[in-house]
Tab-separated table of C-alpha atoms in Angstrom:
chain	number	residue	atom	x	y	z
A	1052	MET	CA	-55.037	-16.946	31.133
A	1053	GLN	CA	-57.128	-19.773	29.554
A	1054	LEU	CA	-55.200	-22.427	27.333
A	1055	VAL	CA	-56.846	-24.235	25.239
A	1056	ARG	CA	-55.931	-27.425	23.379
A	1057	GLY	CA	-57.638	-28.278	20.260
A	1058	LEU	CA	-60.574	-26.927	18.231
A	1059	HIS	CA	-62.202	-29.494	19.795
A	1060	ASN	CA	-61.845	-28.217	23.058
A	1061	LEU	CA	-63.742	-24.905	22.308
A	1062	ARG	CA	-66.945	-23.938	23.921
A	1063	PRO	CA	-69.928	-21.851	23.162
A	1064	GLN	CA	-68.192	-19.212	26.042
A	1065	HIS	CA	-65.167	-18.759	23.839
A	1066	ARG	CA	-66.489	-17.184	20.748
A	1067	GLY	CA	-66.086	-13.616	20.381
A	1068	CYS	CA	-62.770	-12.286	20.793
A	1069	VAL	CA	-59.952	-9.969	19.024
A	1070	ALA	CA	-57.106	-12.582	17.606
A	1071	THR	CA	-53.749	-12.666	16.710
A	1072	ILE	CA	-52.326	-15.867	14.945
A	1073	GLY	CA	-48.195	-16.829	14.734
A	1074	ASN	CA	-45.452	-18.778	16.559
A	1075	PHE	CA	-44.929	-15.938	18.690
A	1076	ASP	CA	-41.634	-17.578	18.894
A	1077	GLY	CA	-38.917	-16.412	21.898
A	1078	VAL	CA	-42.609	-13.637	22.255
A	1079	HIS	CA	-39.595	-10.806	21.236
A	1080	ARG	CA	-40.055	-6.864	21.003
A	1081	GLY	CA	-42.119	-7.626	17.552
A	1082	HIS	CA	-44.509	-9.849	19.238
A	1083	GLN	CA	-45.308	-7.297	22.063
A	1084	ALA	CA	-45.733	-5.006	20.279
A	1085	ILE	CA	-48.408	-6.775	18.112
A	1086	LEU	CA	-49.401	-8.053	21.863
A	1087	ALA	CA	-49.939	-4.962	23.434
A	1088	ARG	CA	-52.332	-3.323	20.226
A	1089	LEU	CA	-54.491	-7.270	20.993
A	1090	ARG	CA	-55.513	-5.936	24.548
A	1091	GLU	CA	-56.062	-2.103	22.897
A	1092	ARG	CA	-58.820	-3.716	20.706
A	1093	ALA	CA	-60.246	-5.614	22.932
A	1094	VAL	CA	-60.320	-3.010	25.509
A	1095	GLU	CA	-62.495	-0.638	22.642
A	1096	LEU	CA	-64.816	-4.475	22.108
A	1097	GLY	CA	-65.549	-5.044	25.529
A	1098	VAL	CA	-64.233	-8.995	24.738
A	1099	PRO	CA	-61.178	-11.071	25.555
A	1100	SER	CA	-57.877	-11.256	23.420
A	1101	CYS	CA	-56.765	-14.974	22.402
A	1102	VAL	CA	-53.242	-16.134	21.092
A	1103	VAL	CA	-53.912	-18.890	17.970
A	1104	ILE	CA	-51.109	-20.662	18.100
A	1105	PHE	CA	-49.646	-23.769	15.815
A	1106	GLU	CA	-47.403	-27.183	18.327
A	1107	PRO	CA	-45.794	-28.295	16.175
A	1108	GLN	CA	-45.401	-25.192	14.861
A	1109	PRO	CA	-46.153	-24.896	10.361
A	1110	ARG	CA	-41.805	-25.571	9.438
A	1111	GLU	CA	-41.439	-27.969	12.209
A	1112	PHE	CA	-44.223	-30.413	10.739
A	1113	PHE	CA	-43.694	-30.501	6.840
A	1114	THR	CA	-39.820	-29.748	6.868
A	1115	PRO	CA	-38.314	-31.271	10.703
A	1116	ASP	CA	-34.730	-31.255	9.456
A	1117	SER	CA	-34.234	-27.523	8.925
A	1118	ALA	CA	-36.885	-26.397	10.588
A	1119	PRO	CA	-35.291	-23.416	12.866
A	1120	PRO	CA	-33.575	-23.786	16.164
A	1121	ARG	CA	-36.826	-22.970	19.247
A	1122	LEU	CA	-36.086	-19.512	20.645
A	1123	ALA	CA	-38.600	-21.596	23.867
A	1124	ARG	CA	-40.755	-24.512	24.207
A	1125	LEU	CA	-44.080	-24.772	24.803
A	1126	ARG	CA	-44.288	-24.527	27.996
A	1127	ASP	CA	-42.243	-21.387	28.267
A	1128	LYS	CA	-43.826	-19.683	25.299
A	1129	ILE	CA	-47.098	-19.654	27.342
A	1130	GLU	CA	-46.048	-17.871	30.147
A	1131	LEU	CA	-44.237	-15.459	27.936
A	1132	LEU	CA	-47.559	-14.914	26.291
A	1133	ARG	CA	-49.283	-14.974	30.351
A	1134	GLY	CA	-46.632	-12.083	31.305
A	1135	GLU	CA	-47.827	-10.538	28.353
A	1136	GLY	CA	-51.414	-9.689	29.609
A	1137	VAL	CA	-53.049	-12.619	27.016
A	1138	ASP	CA	-56.662	-13.844	27.954
A	1139	ARG	CA	-56.668	-16.748	26.153
A	1140	VAL	CA	-54.034	-19.430	23.563
A	1141	LEU	CA	-55.633	-21.526	21.611
A	1142	CYS	CA	-52.783	-23.949	20.781
A	1143	LEU	CA	-54.207	-26.443	17.602
A	1144	SER	CA	-52.485	-29.338	16.697
A	1145	PHE	CA	-50.731	-28.845	13.372
A	1146	ASN	CA	-51.204	-32.254	11.545
A	1147	GLN	CA	-52.128	-33.674	8.607
A	1148	ARG	CA	-55.163	-32.348	8.589
A	1149	LEU	CA	-54.888	-29.273	9.439
A	1150	GLY	CA	-52.561	-28.664	7.098
A	1151	GLY	CA	-55.013	-30.004	4.389
A	1152	LEU	CA	-57.652	-27.617	5.214
A	1153	SER	CA	-58.177	-25.066	2.518
A	1154	ALA	CA	-58.503	-20.931	3.693
A	1155	THR	CA	-61.498	-21.025	3.516
A	1156	GLU	CA	-62.611	-24.314	5.341
A	1157	PHE	CA	-59.188	-21.830	7.765
A	1158	VAL	CA	-61.390	-18.706	8.107
A	1159	ASP	CA	-64.953	-20.903	8.568
A	1160	THR	CA	-63.350	-23.855	10.857
A	1161	ILE	CA	-61.046	-21.665	13.067
A	1162	LEU	CA	-62.425	-18.221	12.638
A	1163	ILE	CA	-65.548	-18.464	12.585
A	1164	ASP	CA	-67.195	-21.623	14.118
A	1165	GLY	CA	-64.810	-21.661	16.592
A	1166	LEU	CA	-63.526	-18.570	17.856
A	1167	GLY	CA	-66.642	-16.183	16.753
A	1168	VAL	CA	-63.395	-13.212	15.889
A	1169	LYS	CA	-65.037	-9.309	16.023
A	1170	HIS	CA	-61.200	-8.861	15.368
A	1171	LEU	CA	-58.300	-10.667	13.631
A	1172	GLU	CA	-53.982	-8.693	13.958
A	1173	VAL	CA	-51.788	-10.630	11.195
A	1174	GLY	CA	-48.574	-9.524	9.659
A	1175	ASP	CA	-49.379	-7.982	6.339
A	1176	ASP	CA	-46.766	-11.295	5.146
A	1177	PHE	CA	-49.080	-14.195	6.570
A	1178	ARG	CA	-50.465	-17.607	4.484
A	1179	PHE	CA	-51.904	-19.680	5.456
A	1180	GLY	CA	-54.843	-22.700	4.010
A	1181	HIS	CA	-53.806	-25.842	2.163
A	1182	ASP	CA	-50.420	-24.819	0.394
A	1183	ARG	CA	-50.404	-21.040	1.960
A	1184	SER	CA	-53.329	-20.771	-1.096
A	1185	GLY	CA	-54.853	-17.717	1.467
A	1186	ASP	CA	-52.755	-14.566	2.021
A	1187	PHE	CA	-54.055	-10.719	4.084
A	1188	ASP	CA	-55.762	-9.791	1.002
A	1189	PHE	CA	-58.135	-12.831	1.768
A	1190	LEU	CA	-58.643	-12.287	5.363
A	1191	ARG	CA	-59.903	-8.937	4.551
A	1192	GLN	CA	-62.857	-9.807	2.093
A	1193	ALA	CA	-63.611	-13.404	4.409
A	1194	GLY	CA	-63.348	-10.046	7.293
A	1195	ALA	CA	-66.372	-8.458	4.782
A	1196	ALA	CA	-67.681	-10.325	4.466
A	1197	GLN	CA	-67.554	-12.175	8.258
A	1198	GLY	CA	-68.312	-9.091	10.131
A	1199	PHE	CA	-65.036	-8.916	11.548
A	1200	SER	CA	-62.258	-5.838	11.072
A	1201	VAL	CA	-58.556	-7.201	9.911
A	1202	GLU	CA	-56.006	-4.892	10.782
A	1203	ALA	CA	-52.013	-6.107	9.728
A	1204	ALA	CA	-49.507	-5.748	12.589
A	1205	GLN	CA	-47.095	-3.106	11.962
A	1206	THR	CA	-43.689	-4.023	11.768
A	1207	VAL	CA	-41.206	-2.964	14.760
A	1208	GLU	CA	-37.661	-1.860	14.442
A	1209	ILE	CA	-35.077	-1.197	16.578
A	1210	ASP	CA	-32.618	0.961	15.808
A	1211	GLY	CA	-33.529	0.337	12.083
A	1212	MET	CA	-33.698	-3.938	12.351
A	1213	ARG	CA	-36.586	-5.472	11.596
A	1214	VAL	CA	-37.336	-7.161	15.321
A	1215	SER	CA	-37.727	-10.676	14.721
A	1216	SER	CA	-37.393	-14.267	15.855
A	1217	THR	CA	-34.445	-15.217	12.982
A	1218	LYS	CA	-32.585	-12.206	13.681
A	1219	VAL	CA	-32.136	-12.892	17.308
A	1220	ARG	CA	-31.216	-16.673	16.374
A	1221	ASP	CA	-28.287	-14.959	14.157
A	1222	ALA	CA	-27.625	-12.469	17.553
A	1223	LEU	CA	-27.164	-15.583	19.596
A	1224	GLY	CA	-25.362	-17.740	16.681
A	1225	GLN	CA	-22.404	-14.688	16.903
A	1226	ALA	CA	-23.089	-15.179	20.765
A	1227	ASP	CA	-23.860	-11.082	20.689
A	1228	PHE	CA	-26.101	-11.911	23.785
A	1229	THR	CA	-25.958	-7.447	24.518
A	1230	LEU	CA	-27.925	-7.710	21.085
A	1231	ALA	CA	-30.031	-10.729	21.626
A	1232	GLU	CA	-31.673	-8.654	25.144
A	1233	HIS	CA	-32.213	-6.428	23.624
A	1234	LEU	CA	-34.526	-7.354	20.560
A	1235	LEU	CA	-36.337	-9.914	23.373
A	1236	GLY	CA	-36.749	-7.524	25.747
A	1237	ARG	CA	-35.160	-9.858	28.294
A	1238	PRO	CA	-31.663	-12.052	29.143
A	1239	PHE	CA	-32.259	-14.638	27.193
A	1240	GLY	CA	-32.433	-18.127	28.807
A	1241	ILE	CA	-33.308	-21.511	28.156
A	1242	ALA	CA	-35.505	-23.304	31.249
A	1243	GLY	CA	-36.616	-27.016	31.652
A	1244	ARG	CA	-36.776	-29.636	34.628
A	1245	VAL	CA	-32.780	-31.620	36.269
A	1246	LEU	CA	-32.472	-35.004	34.882
A	1247	HIS	CA	-30.402	-37.637	36.375
A	1248	GLY	CA	-27.459	-38.061	33.364
A	1249	GLN	CA	-25.179	-40.805	32.549
A	1250	LYS	CA	-23.386	-39.012	36.182
A	1251	LEU	CA	-19.877	-38.532	34.069
A	1252	ALA	CA	-19.471	-35.298	34.846
A	1253	ARG	CA	-19.033	-35.168	38.639
A	1254	GLN	CA	-16.667	-38.552	37.887
A	1255	LEU	CA	-14.040	-35.499	36.448
A	1256	GLY	CA	-15.052	-33.815	39.666
A	1257	THR	CA	-17.524	-31.042	38.798
A	1258	PRO	CA	-21.046	-31.849	39.367
A	1259	THR	CA	-23.040	-30.758	36.518
A	1260	ALA	CA	-27.346	-30.144	36.158
A	1261	ASN	CA	-28.841	-32.191	33.424
A	1262	VAL	CA	-31.527	-29.748	32.473
A	1263	GLN	CA	-33.969	-31.467	29.975
A	1264	LEU	CA	-34.540	-29.701	27.021
A	1265	LYS	CA	-37.461	-31.217	25.234
A	1266	ARG	CA	-37.038	-29.548	21.655
A	1267	ARG	CA	-34.952	-30.706	18.618
A	1268	ARG	CA	-32.733	-28.352	18.242
A	1269	VAL	CA	-31.645	-25.313	19.966
A	1270	PRO	CA	-30.085	-22.329	19.283
A	1271	LEU	CA	-26.876	-22.293	20.418
A	1272	SER	CA	-23.838	-24.185	21.137
A	1273	GLY	CA	-21.421	-24.280	23.137
A	1274	VAL	CA	-19.422	-23.671	26.003
A	1275	TYR	CA	-20.962	-20.573	27.714
A	1276	LEU	CA	-20.446	-18.250	31.248
A	1277	VAL	CA	-24.437	-18.224	33.262
A	1278	SER	CA	-26.684	-17.938	35.707
A	1279	THR	CA	-29.098	-20.117	36.776
A	1280	LEU	CA	-31.892	-19.034	39.535
A	1281	ILE	CA	-32.972	-21.481	42.214
A	1282	ASP	CA	-35.329	-20.694	44.034
A	1283	GLY	CA	-35.479	-17.103	42.794
A	1284	LYS	CA	-31.349	-16.306	43.083
A	1285	ALA	CA	-29.159	-15.912	40.588
A	1286	TRP	CA	-25.848	-18.314	40.903
A	1287	PRO	CA	-23.327	-17.865	38.877
A	1288	GLY	CA	-21.752	-21.221	36.729
A	1289	VAL	CA	-20.810	-22.814	33.822
A	1290	ALA	CA	-22.731	-24.390	30.710
A	1291	ASN	CA	-22.222	-26.621	27.971
A	1292	ILE	CA	-24.670	-26.871	25.753
A	1293	GLY	CA	-24.057	-29.927	22.137
A	1294	VAL	CA	-24.286	-33.064	21.663
A	1295	ARG	CA	-21.205	-33.737	23.378
A	1296	PRO	CA	-18.329	-35.350	21.124
A	1297	THR	CA	-16.461	-36.110	23.876
A	1298	VAL	CA	-18.709	-39.748	25.218
A	1299	ALA	CA	-21.358	-41.912	23.633
A	1300	GLY	CA	-24.247	-39.864	23.049
A	1301	ASP	CA	-27.918	-40.263	21.051
A	1302	GLY	CA	-26.785	-37.374	18.753
A	1303	SER	CA	-29.307	-34.934	20.900
A	1304	ALA	CA	-28.561	-31.999	21.928
A	1305	HIS	CA	-28.025	-31.241	26.388
A	1306	LEU	CA	-28.087	-28.880	28.397
A	1307	GLU	CA	-25.764	-29.915	31.568
A	1308	VAL	CA	-25.080	-26.839	33.790
A	1309	HIS	CA	-21.710	-26.332	36.191
A	1310	VAL	CA	-23.524	-23.717	39.226
A	1311	LEU	CA	-20.674	-22.662	41.542
A	1312	ASP	CA	-20.027	-23.065	45.287
A	1313	PHE	CA	-23.744	-24.440	44.773
A	1314	ALA	CA	-24.298	-27.415	47.325
A	1315	GLY	CA	-28.255	-28.981	46.835
A	1316	ASP	CA	-30.408	-31.578	45.420
A	1317	LEU	CA	-31.125	-30.400	42.374
A	1318	TYR	CA	-32.699	-32.960	40.668
A	1319	GLY	CA	-36.262	-32.699	39.600
A	1320	ARG	CA	-36.444	-28.932	39.899
A	1321	ARG	CA	-36.941	-26.686	36.870
A	1322	LEU	CA	-34.690	-24.587	36.038
A	1323	THR	CA	-34.093	-21.288	34.418
A	1324	VAL	CA	-30.296	-20.612	32.910
A	1325	VAL	CA	-29.383	-17.186	32.011
A	1326	PHE	CA	-26.111	-16.888	28.411
A	1327	HIS	CA	-24.102	-14.267	29.522
A	1328	HIS	CA	-21.070	-14.441	27.238
A	1329	LYS	CA	-19.391	-17.988	25.245
A	1330	LEU	CA	-16.126	-19.454	26.178
A	1331	ARG	CA	-15.638	-21.327	23.068
A	1332	ASP	CA	-17.468	-24.419	20.718
A	1333	GLU	CA	-18.062	-27.116	21.792
A	1334	GLN	CA	-15.415	-29.523	21.006
A	1335	ARG	CA	-13.902	-33.482	20.843
A	1336	PHE	CA	-11.292	-34.694	22.951
A	1337	ALA	CA	-8.217	-37.342	22.718
A	1338	SER	CA	-9.202	-38.907	25.972
A	1339	LEU	CA	-11.772	-38.442	29.680
A	1340	GLU	CA	-8.780	-36.732	30.460
A	1341	ALA	CA	-8.196	-33.990	28.220
A	1342	LEU	CA	-11.848	-33.545	28.448
A	1343	LYS	CA	-11.608	-33.158	32.200
A	1344	ALA	CA	-9.011	-30.056	31.864
A	1345	ALA	CA	-10.560	-28.093	29.846
A	1346	ILE	CA	-13.940	-28.355	31.313
A	1347	ASN	CA	-11.689	-27.112	34.992
A	1348	ALA	CA	-10.431	-24.878	32.070
A	1349	ASP	CA	-13.786	-23.325	32.191
A	1350	VAL	CA	-15.289	-23.366	35.555
A	1351	ALA	CA	-11.827	-21.384	36.421
A	1352	ALA	CA	-12.487	-18.613	33.810
A	1353	ALA	CA	-16.029	-19.054	35.199
A	1354	ARG	CA	-14.450	-18.310	37.765
A	1355	ALA	CA	-12.318	-15.476	37.017
A	1356	HIS	CA	-14.986	-13.812	35.094
A	1357	TRP	CA	-17.668	-13.410	37.872
A	1358	HIS	CA	-14.629	-12.596	40.082
A	1359	GLY	CA	-12.759	-10.087	38.548
A	1360	GLN	CA	-15.996	-8.541	37.564
A	1361	PRO	CA	-18.329	-8.266	40.255
A	1362	ASP	CA	-21.173	-5.115	38.981
A	1363	GLU	CA	-21.205	-8.295	36.761
A	1364	ARG	CA	-22.635	-10.936	38.569
A	1365	PRO	CA	-26.283	-11.552	38.815
């Protein structure tokens, strides 16, 4: 798969493709169905498939404080798209200039001059251009005039439920990881590199890996039973994700993972933390001793869970 960062990096050889446009946050089963149809159209027309995404996502640019938490950061999204057999990803920097393009300018600049699109798959509720002035009907008219076809991406339903990133976030917010996995087509996990932290957990007797989140908000908060993928092996553990209210922090979310019975240096390594069950909400404790007692209880609960249910061990 080829990644093109920015419209300015498009070259003549990139012209001619079938394309879809969207956030593709989480690359859930609804997205997967769109990408499957995109691959079919690409084979029919003998051109590459291309997914156009934005960084940051438009709502994160316009209303950062109220934008929904991401299911996957950019690096993970690109890897998920690669896994779906996409030929090319065009990642556009969403800024004032791009957000200010009229619907006509968006079509001309990106779809025609940039990509030379032959076929476009978008949701029938897709809006684009300055003040969201462009819609599906606008695209169909533009396609008829400019020589590309436009097809509405069909909504995917599972057990009568429309699959969407919002539904996945709702499931995660309710700690319903079974439903989240059903909607995503895989267990929900967070990947990141292990950074040096305050080493407070080590002082409390329970060393943790401080996993870099690189996102403004996350869809989870609390203490969870997790499995951590290290060199292809899944290790059971317990994780806290939140703002660490008992200790002085920067107010941003952190992911700290205690891997049961693991001995080794994880600093600088990329881990994937898969979430299975919520133990409790994050809370502020009156003292470090109270925090230590709670952490020990969380670790004991994790051990009891994995040891008591061997068929669920990762």
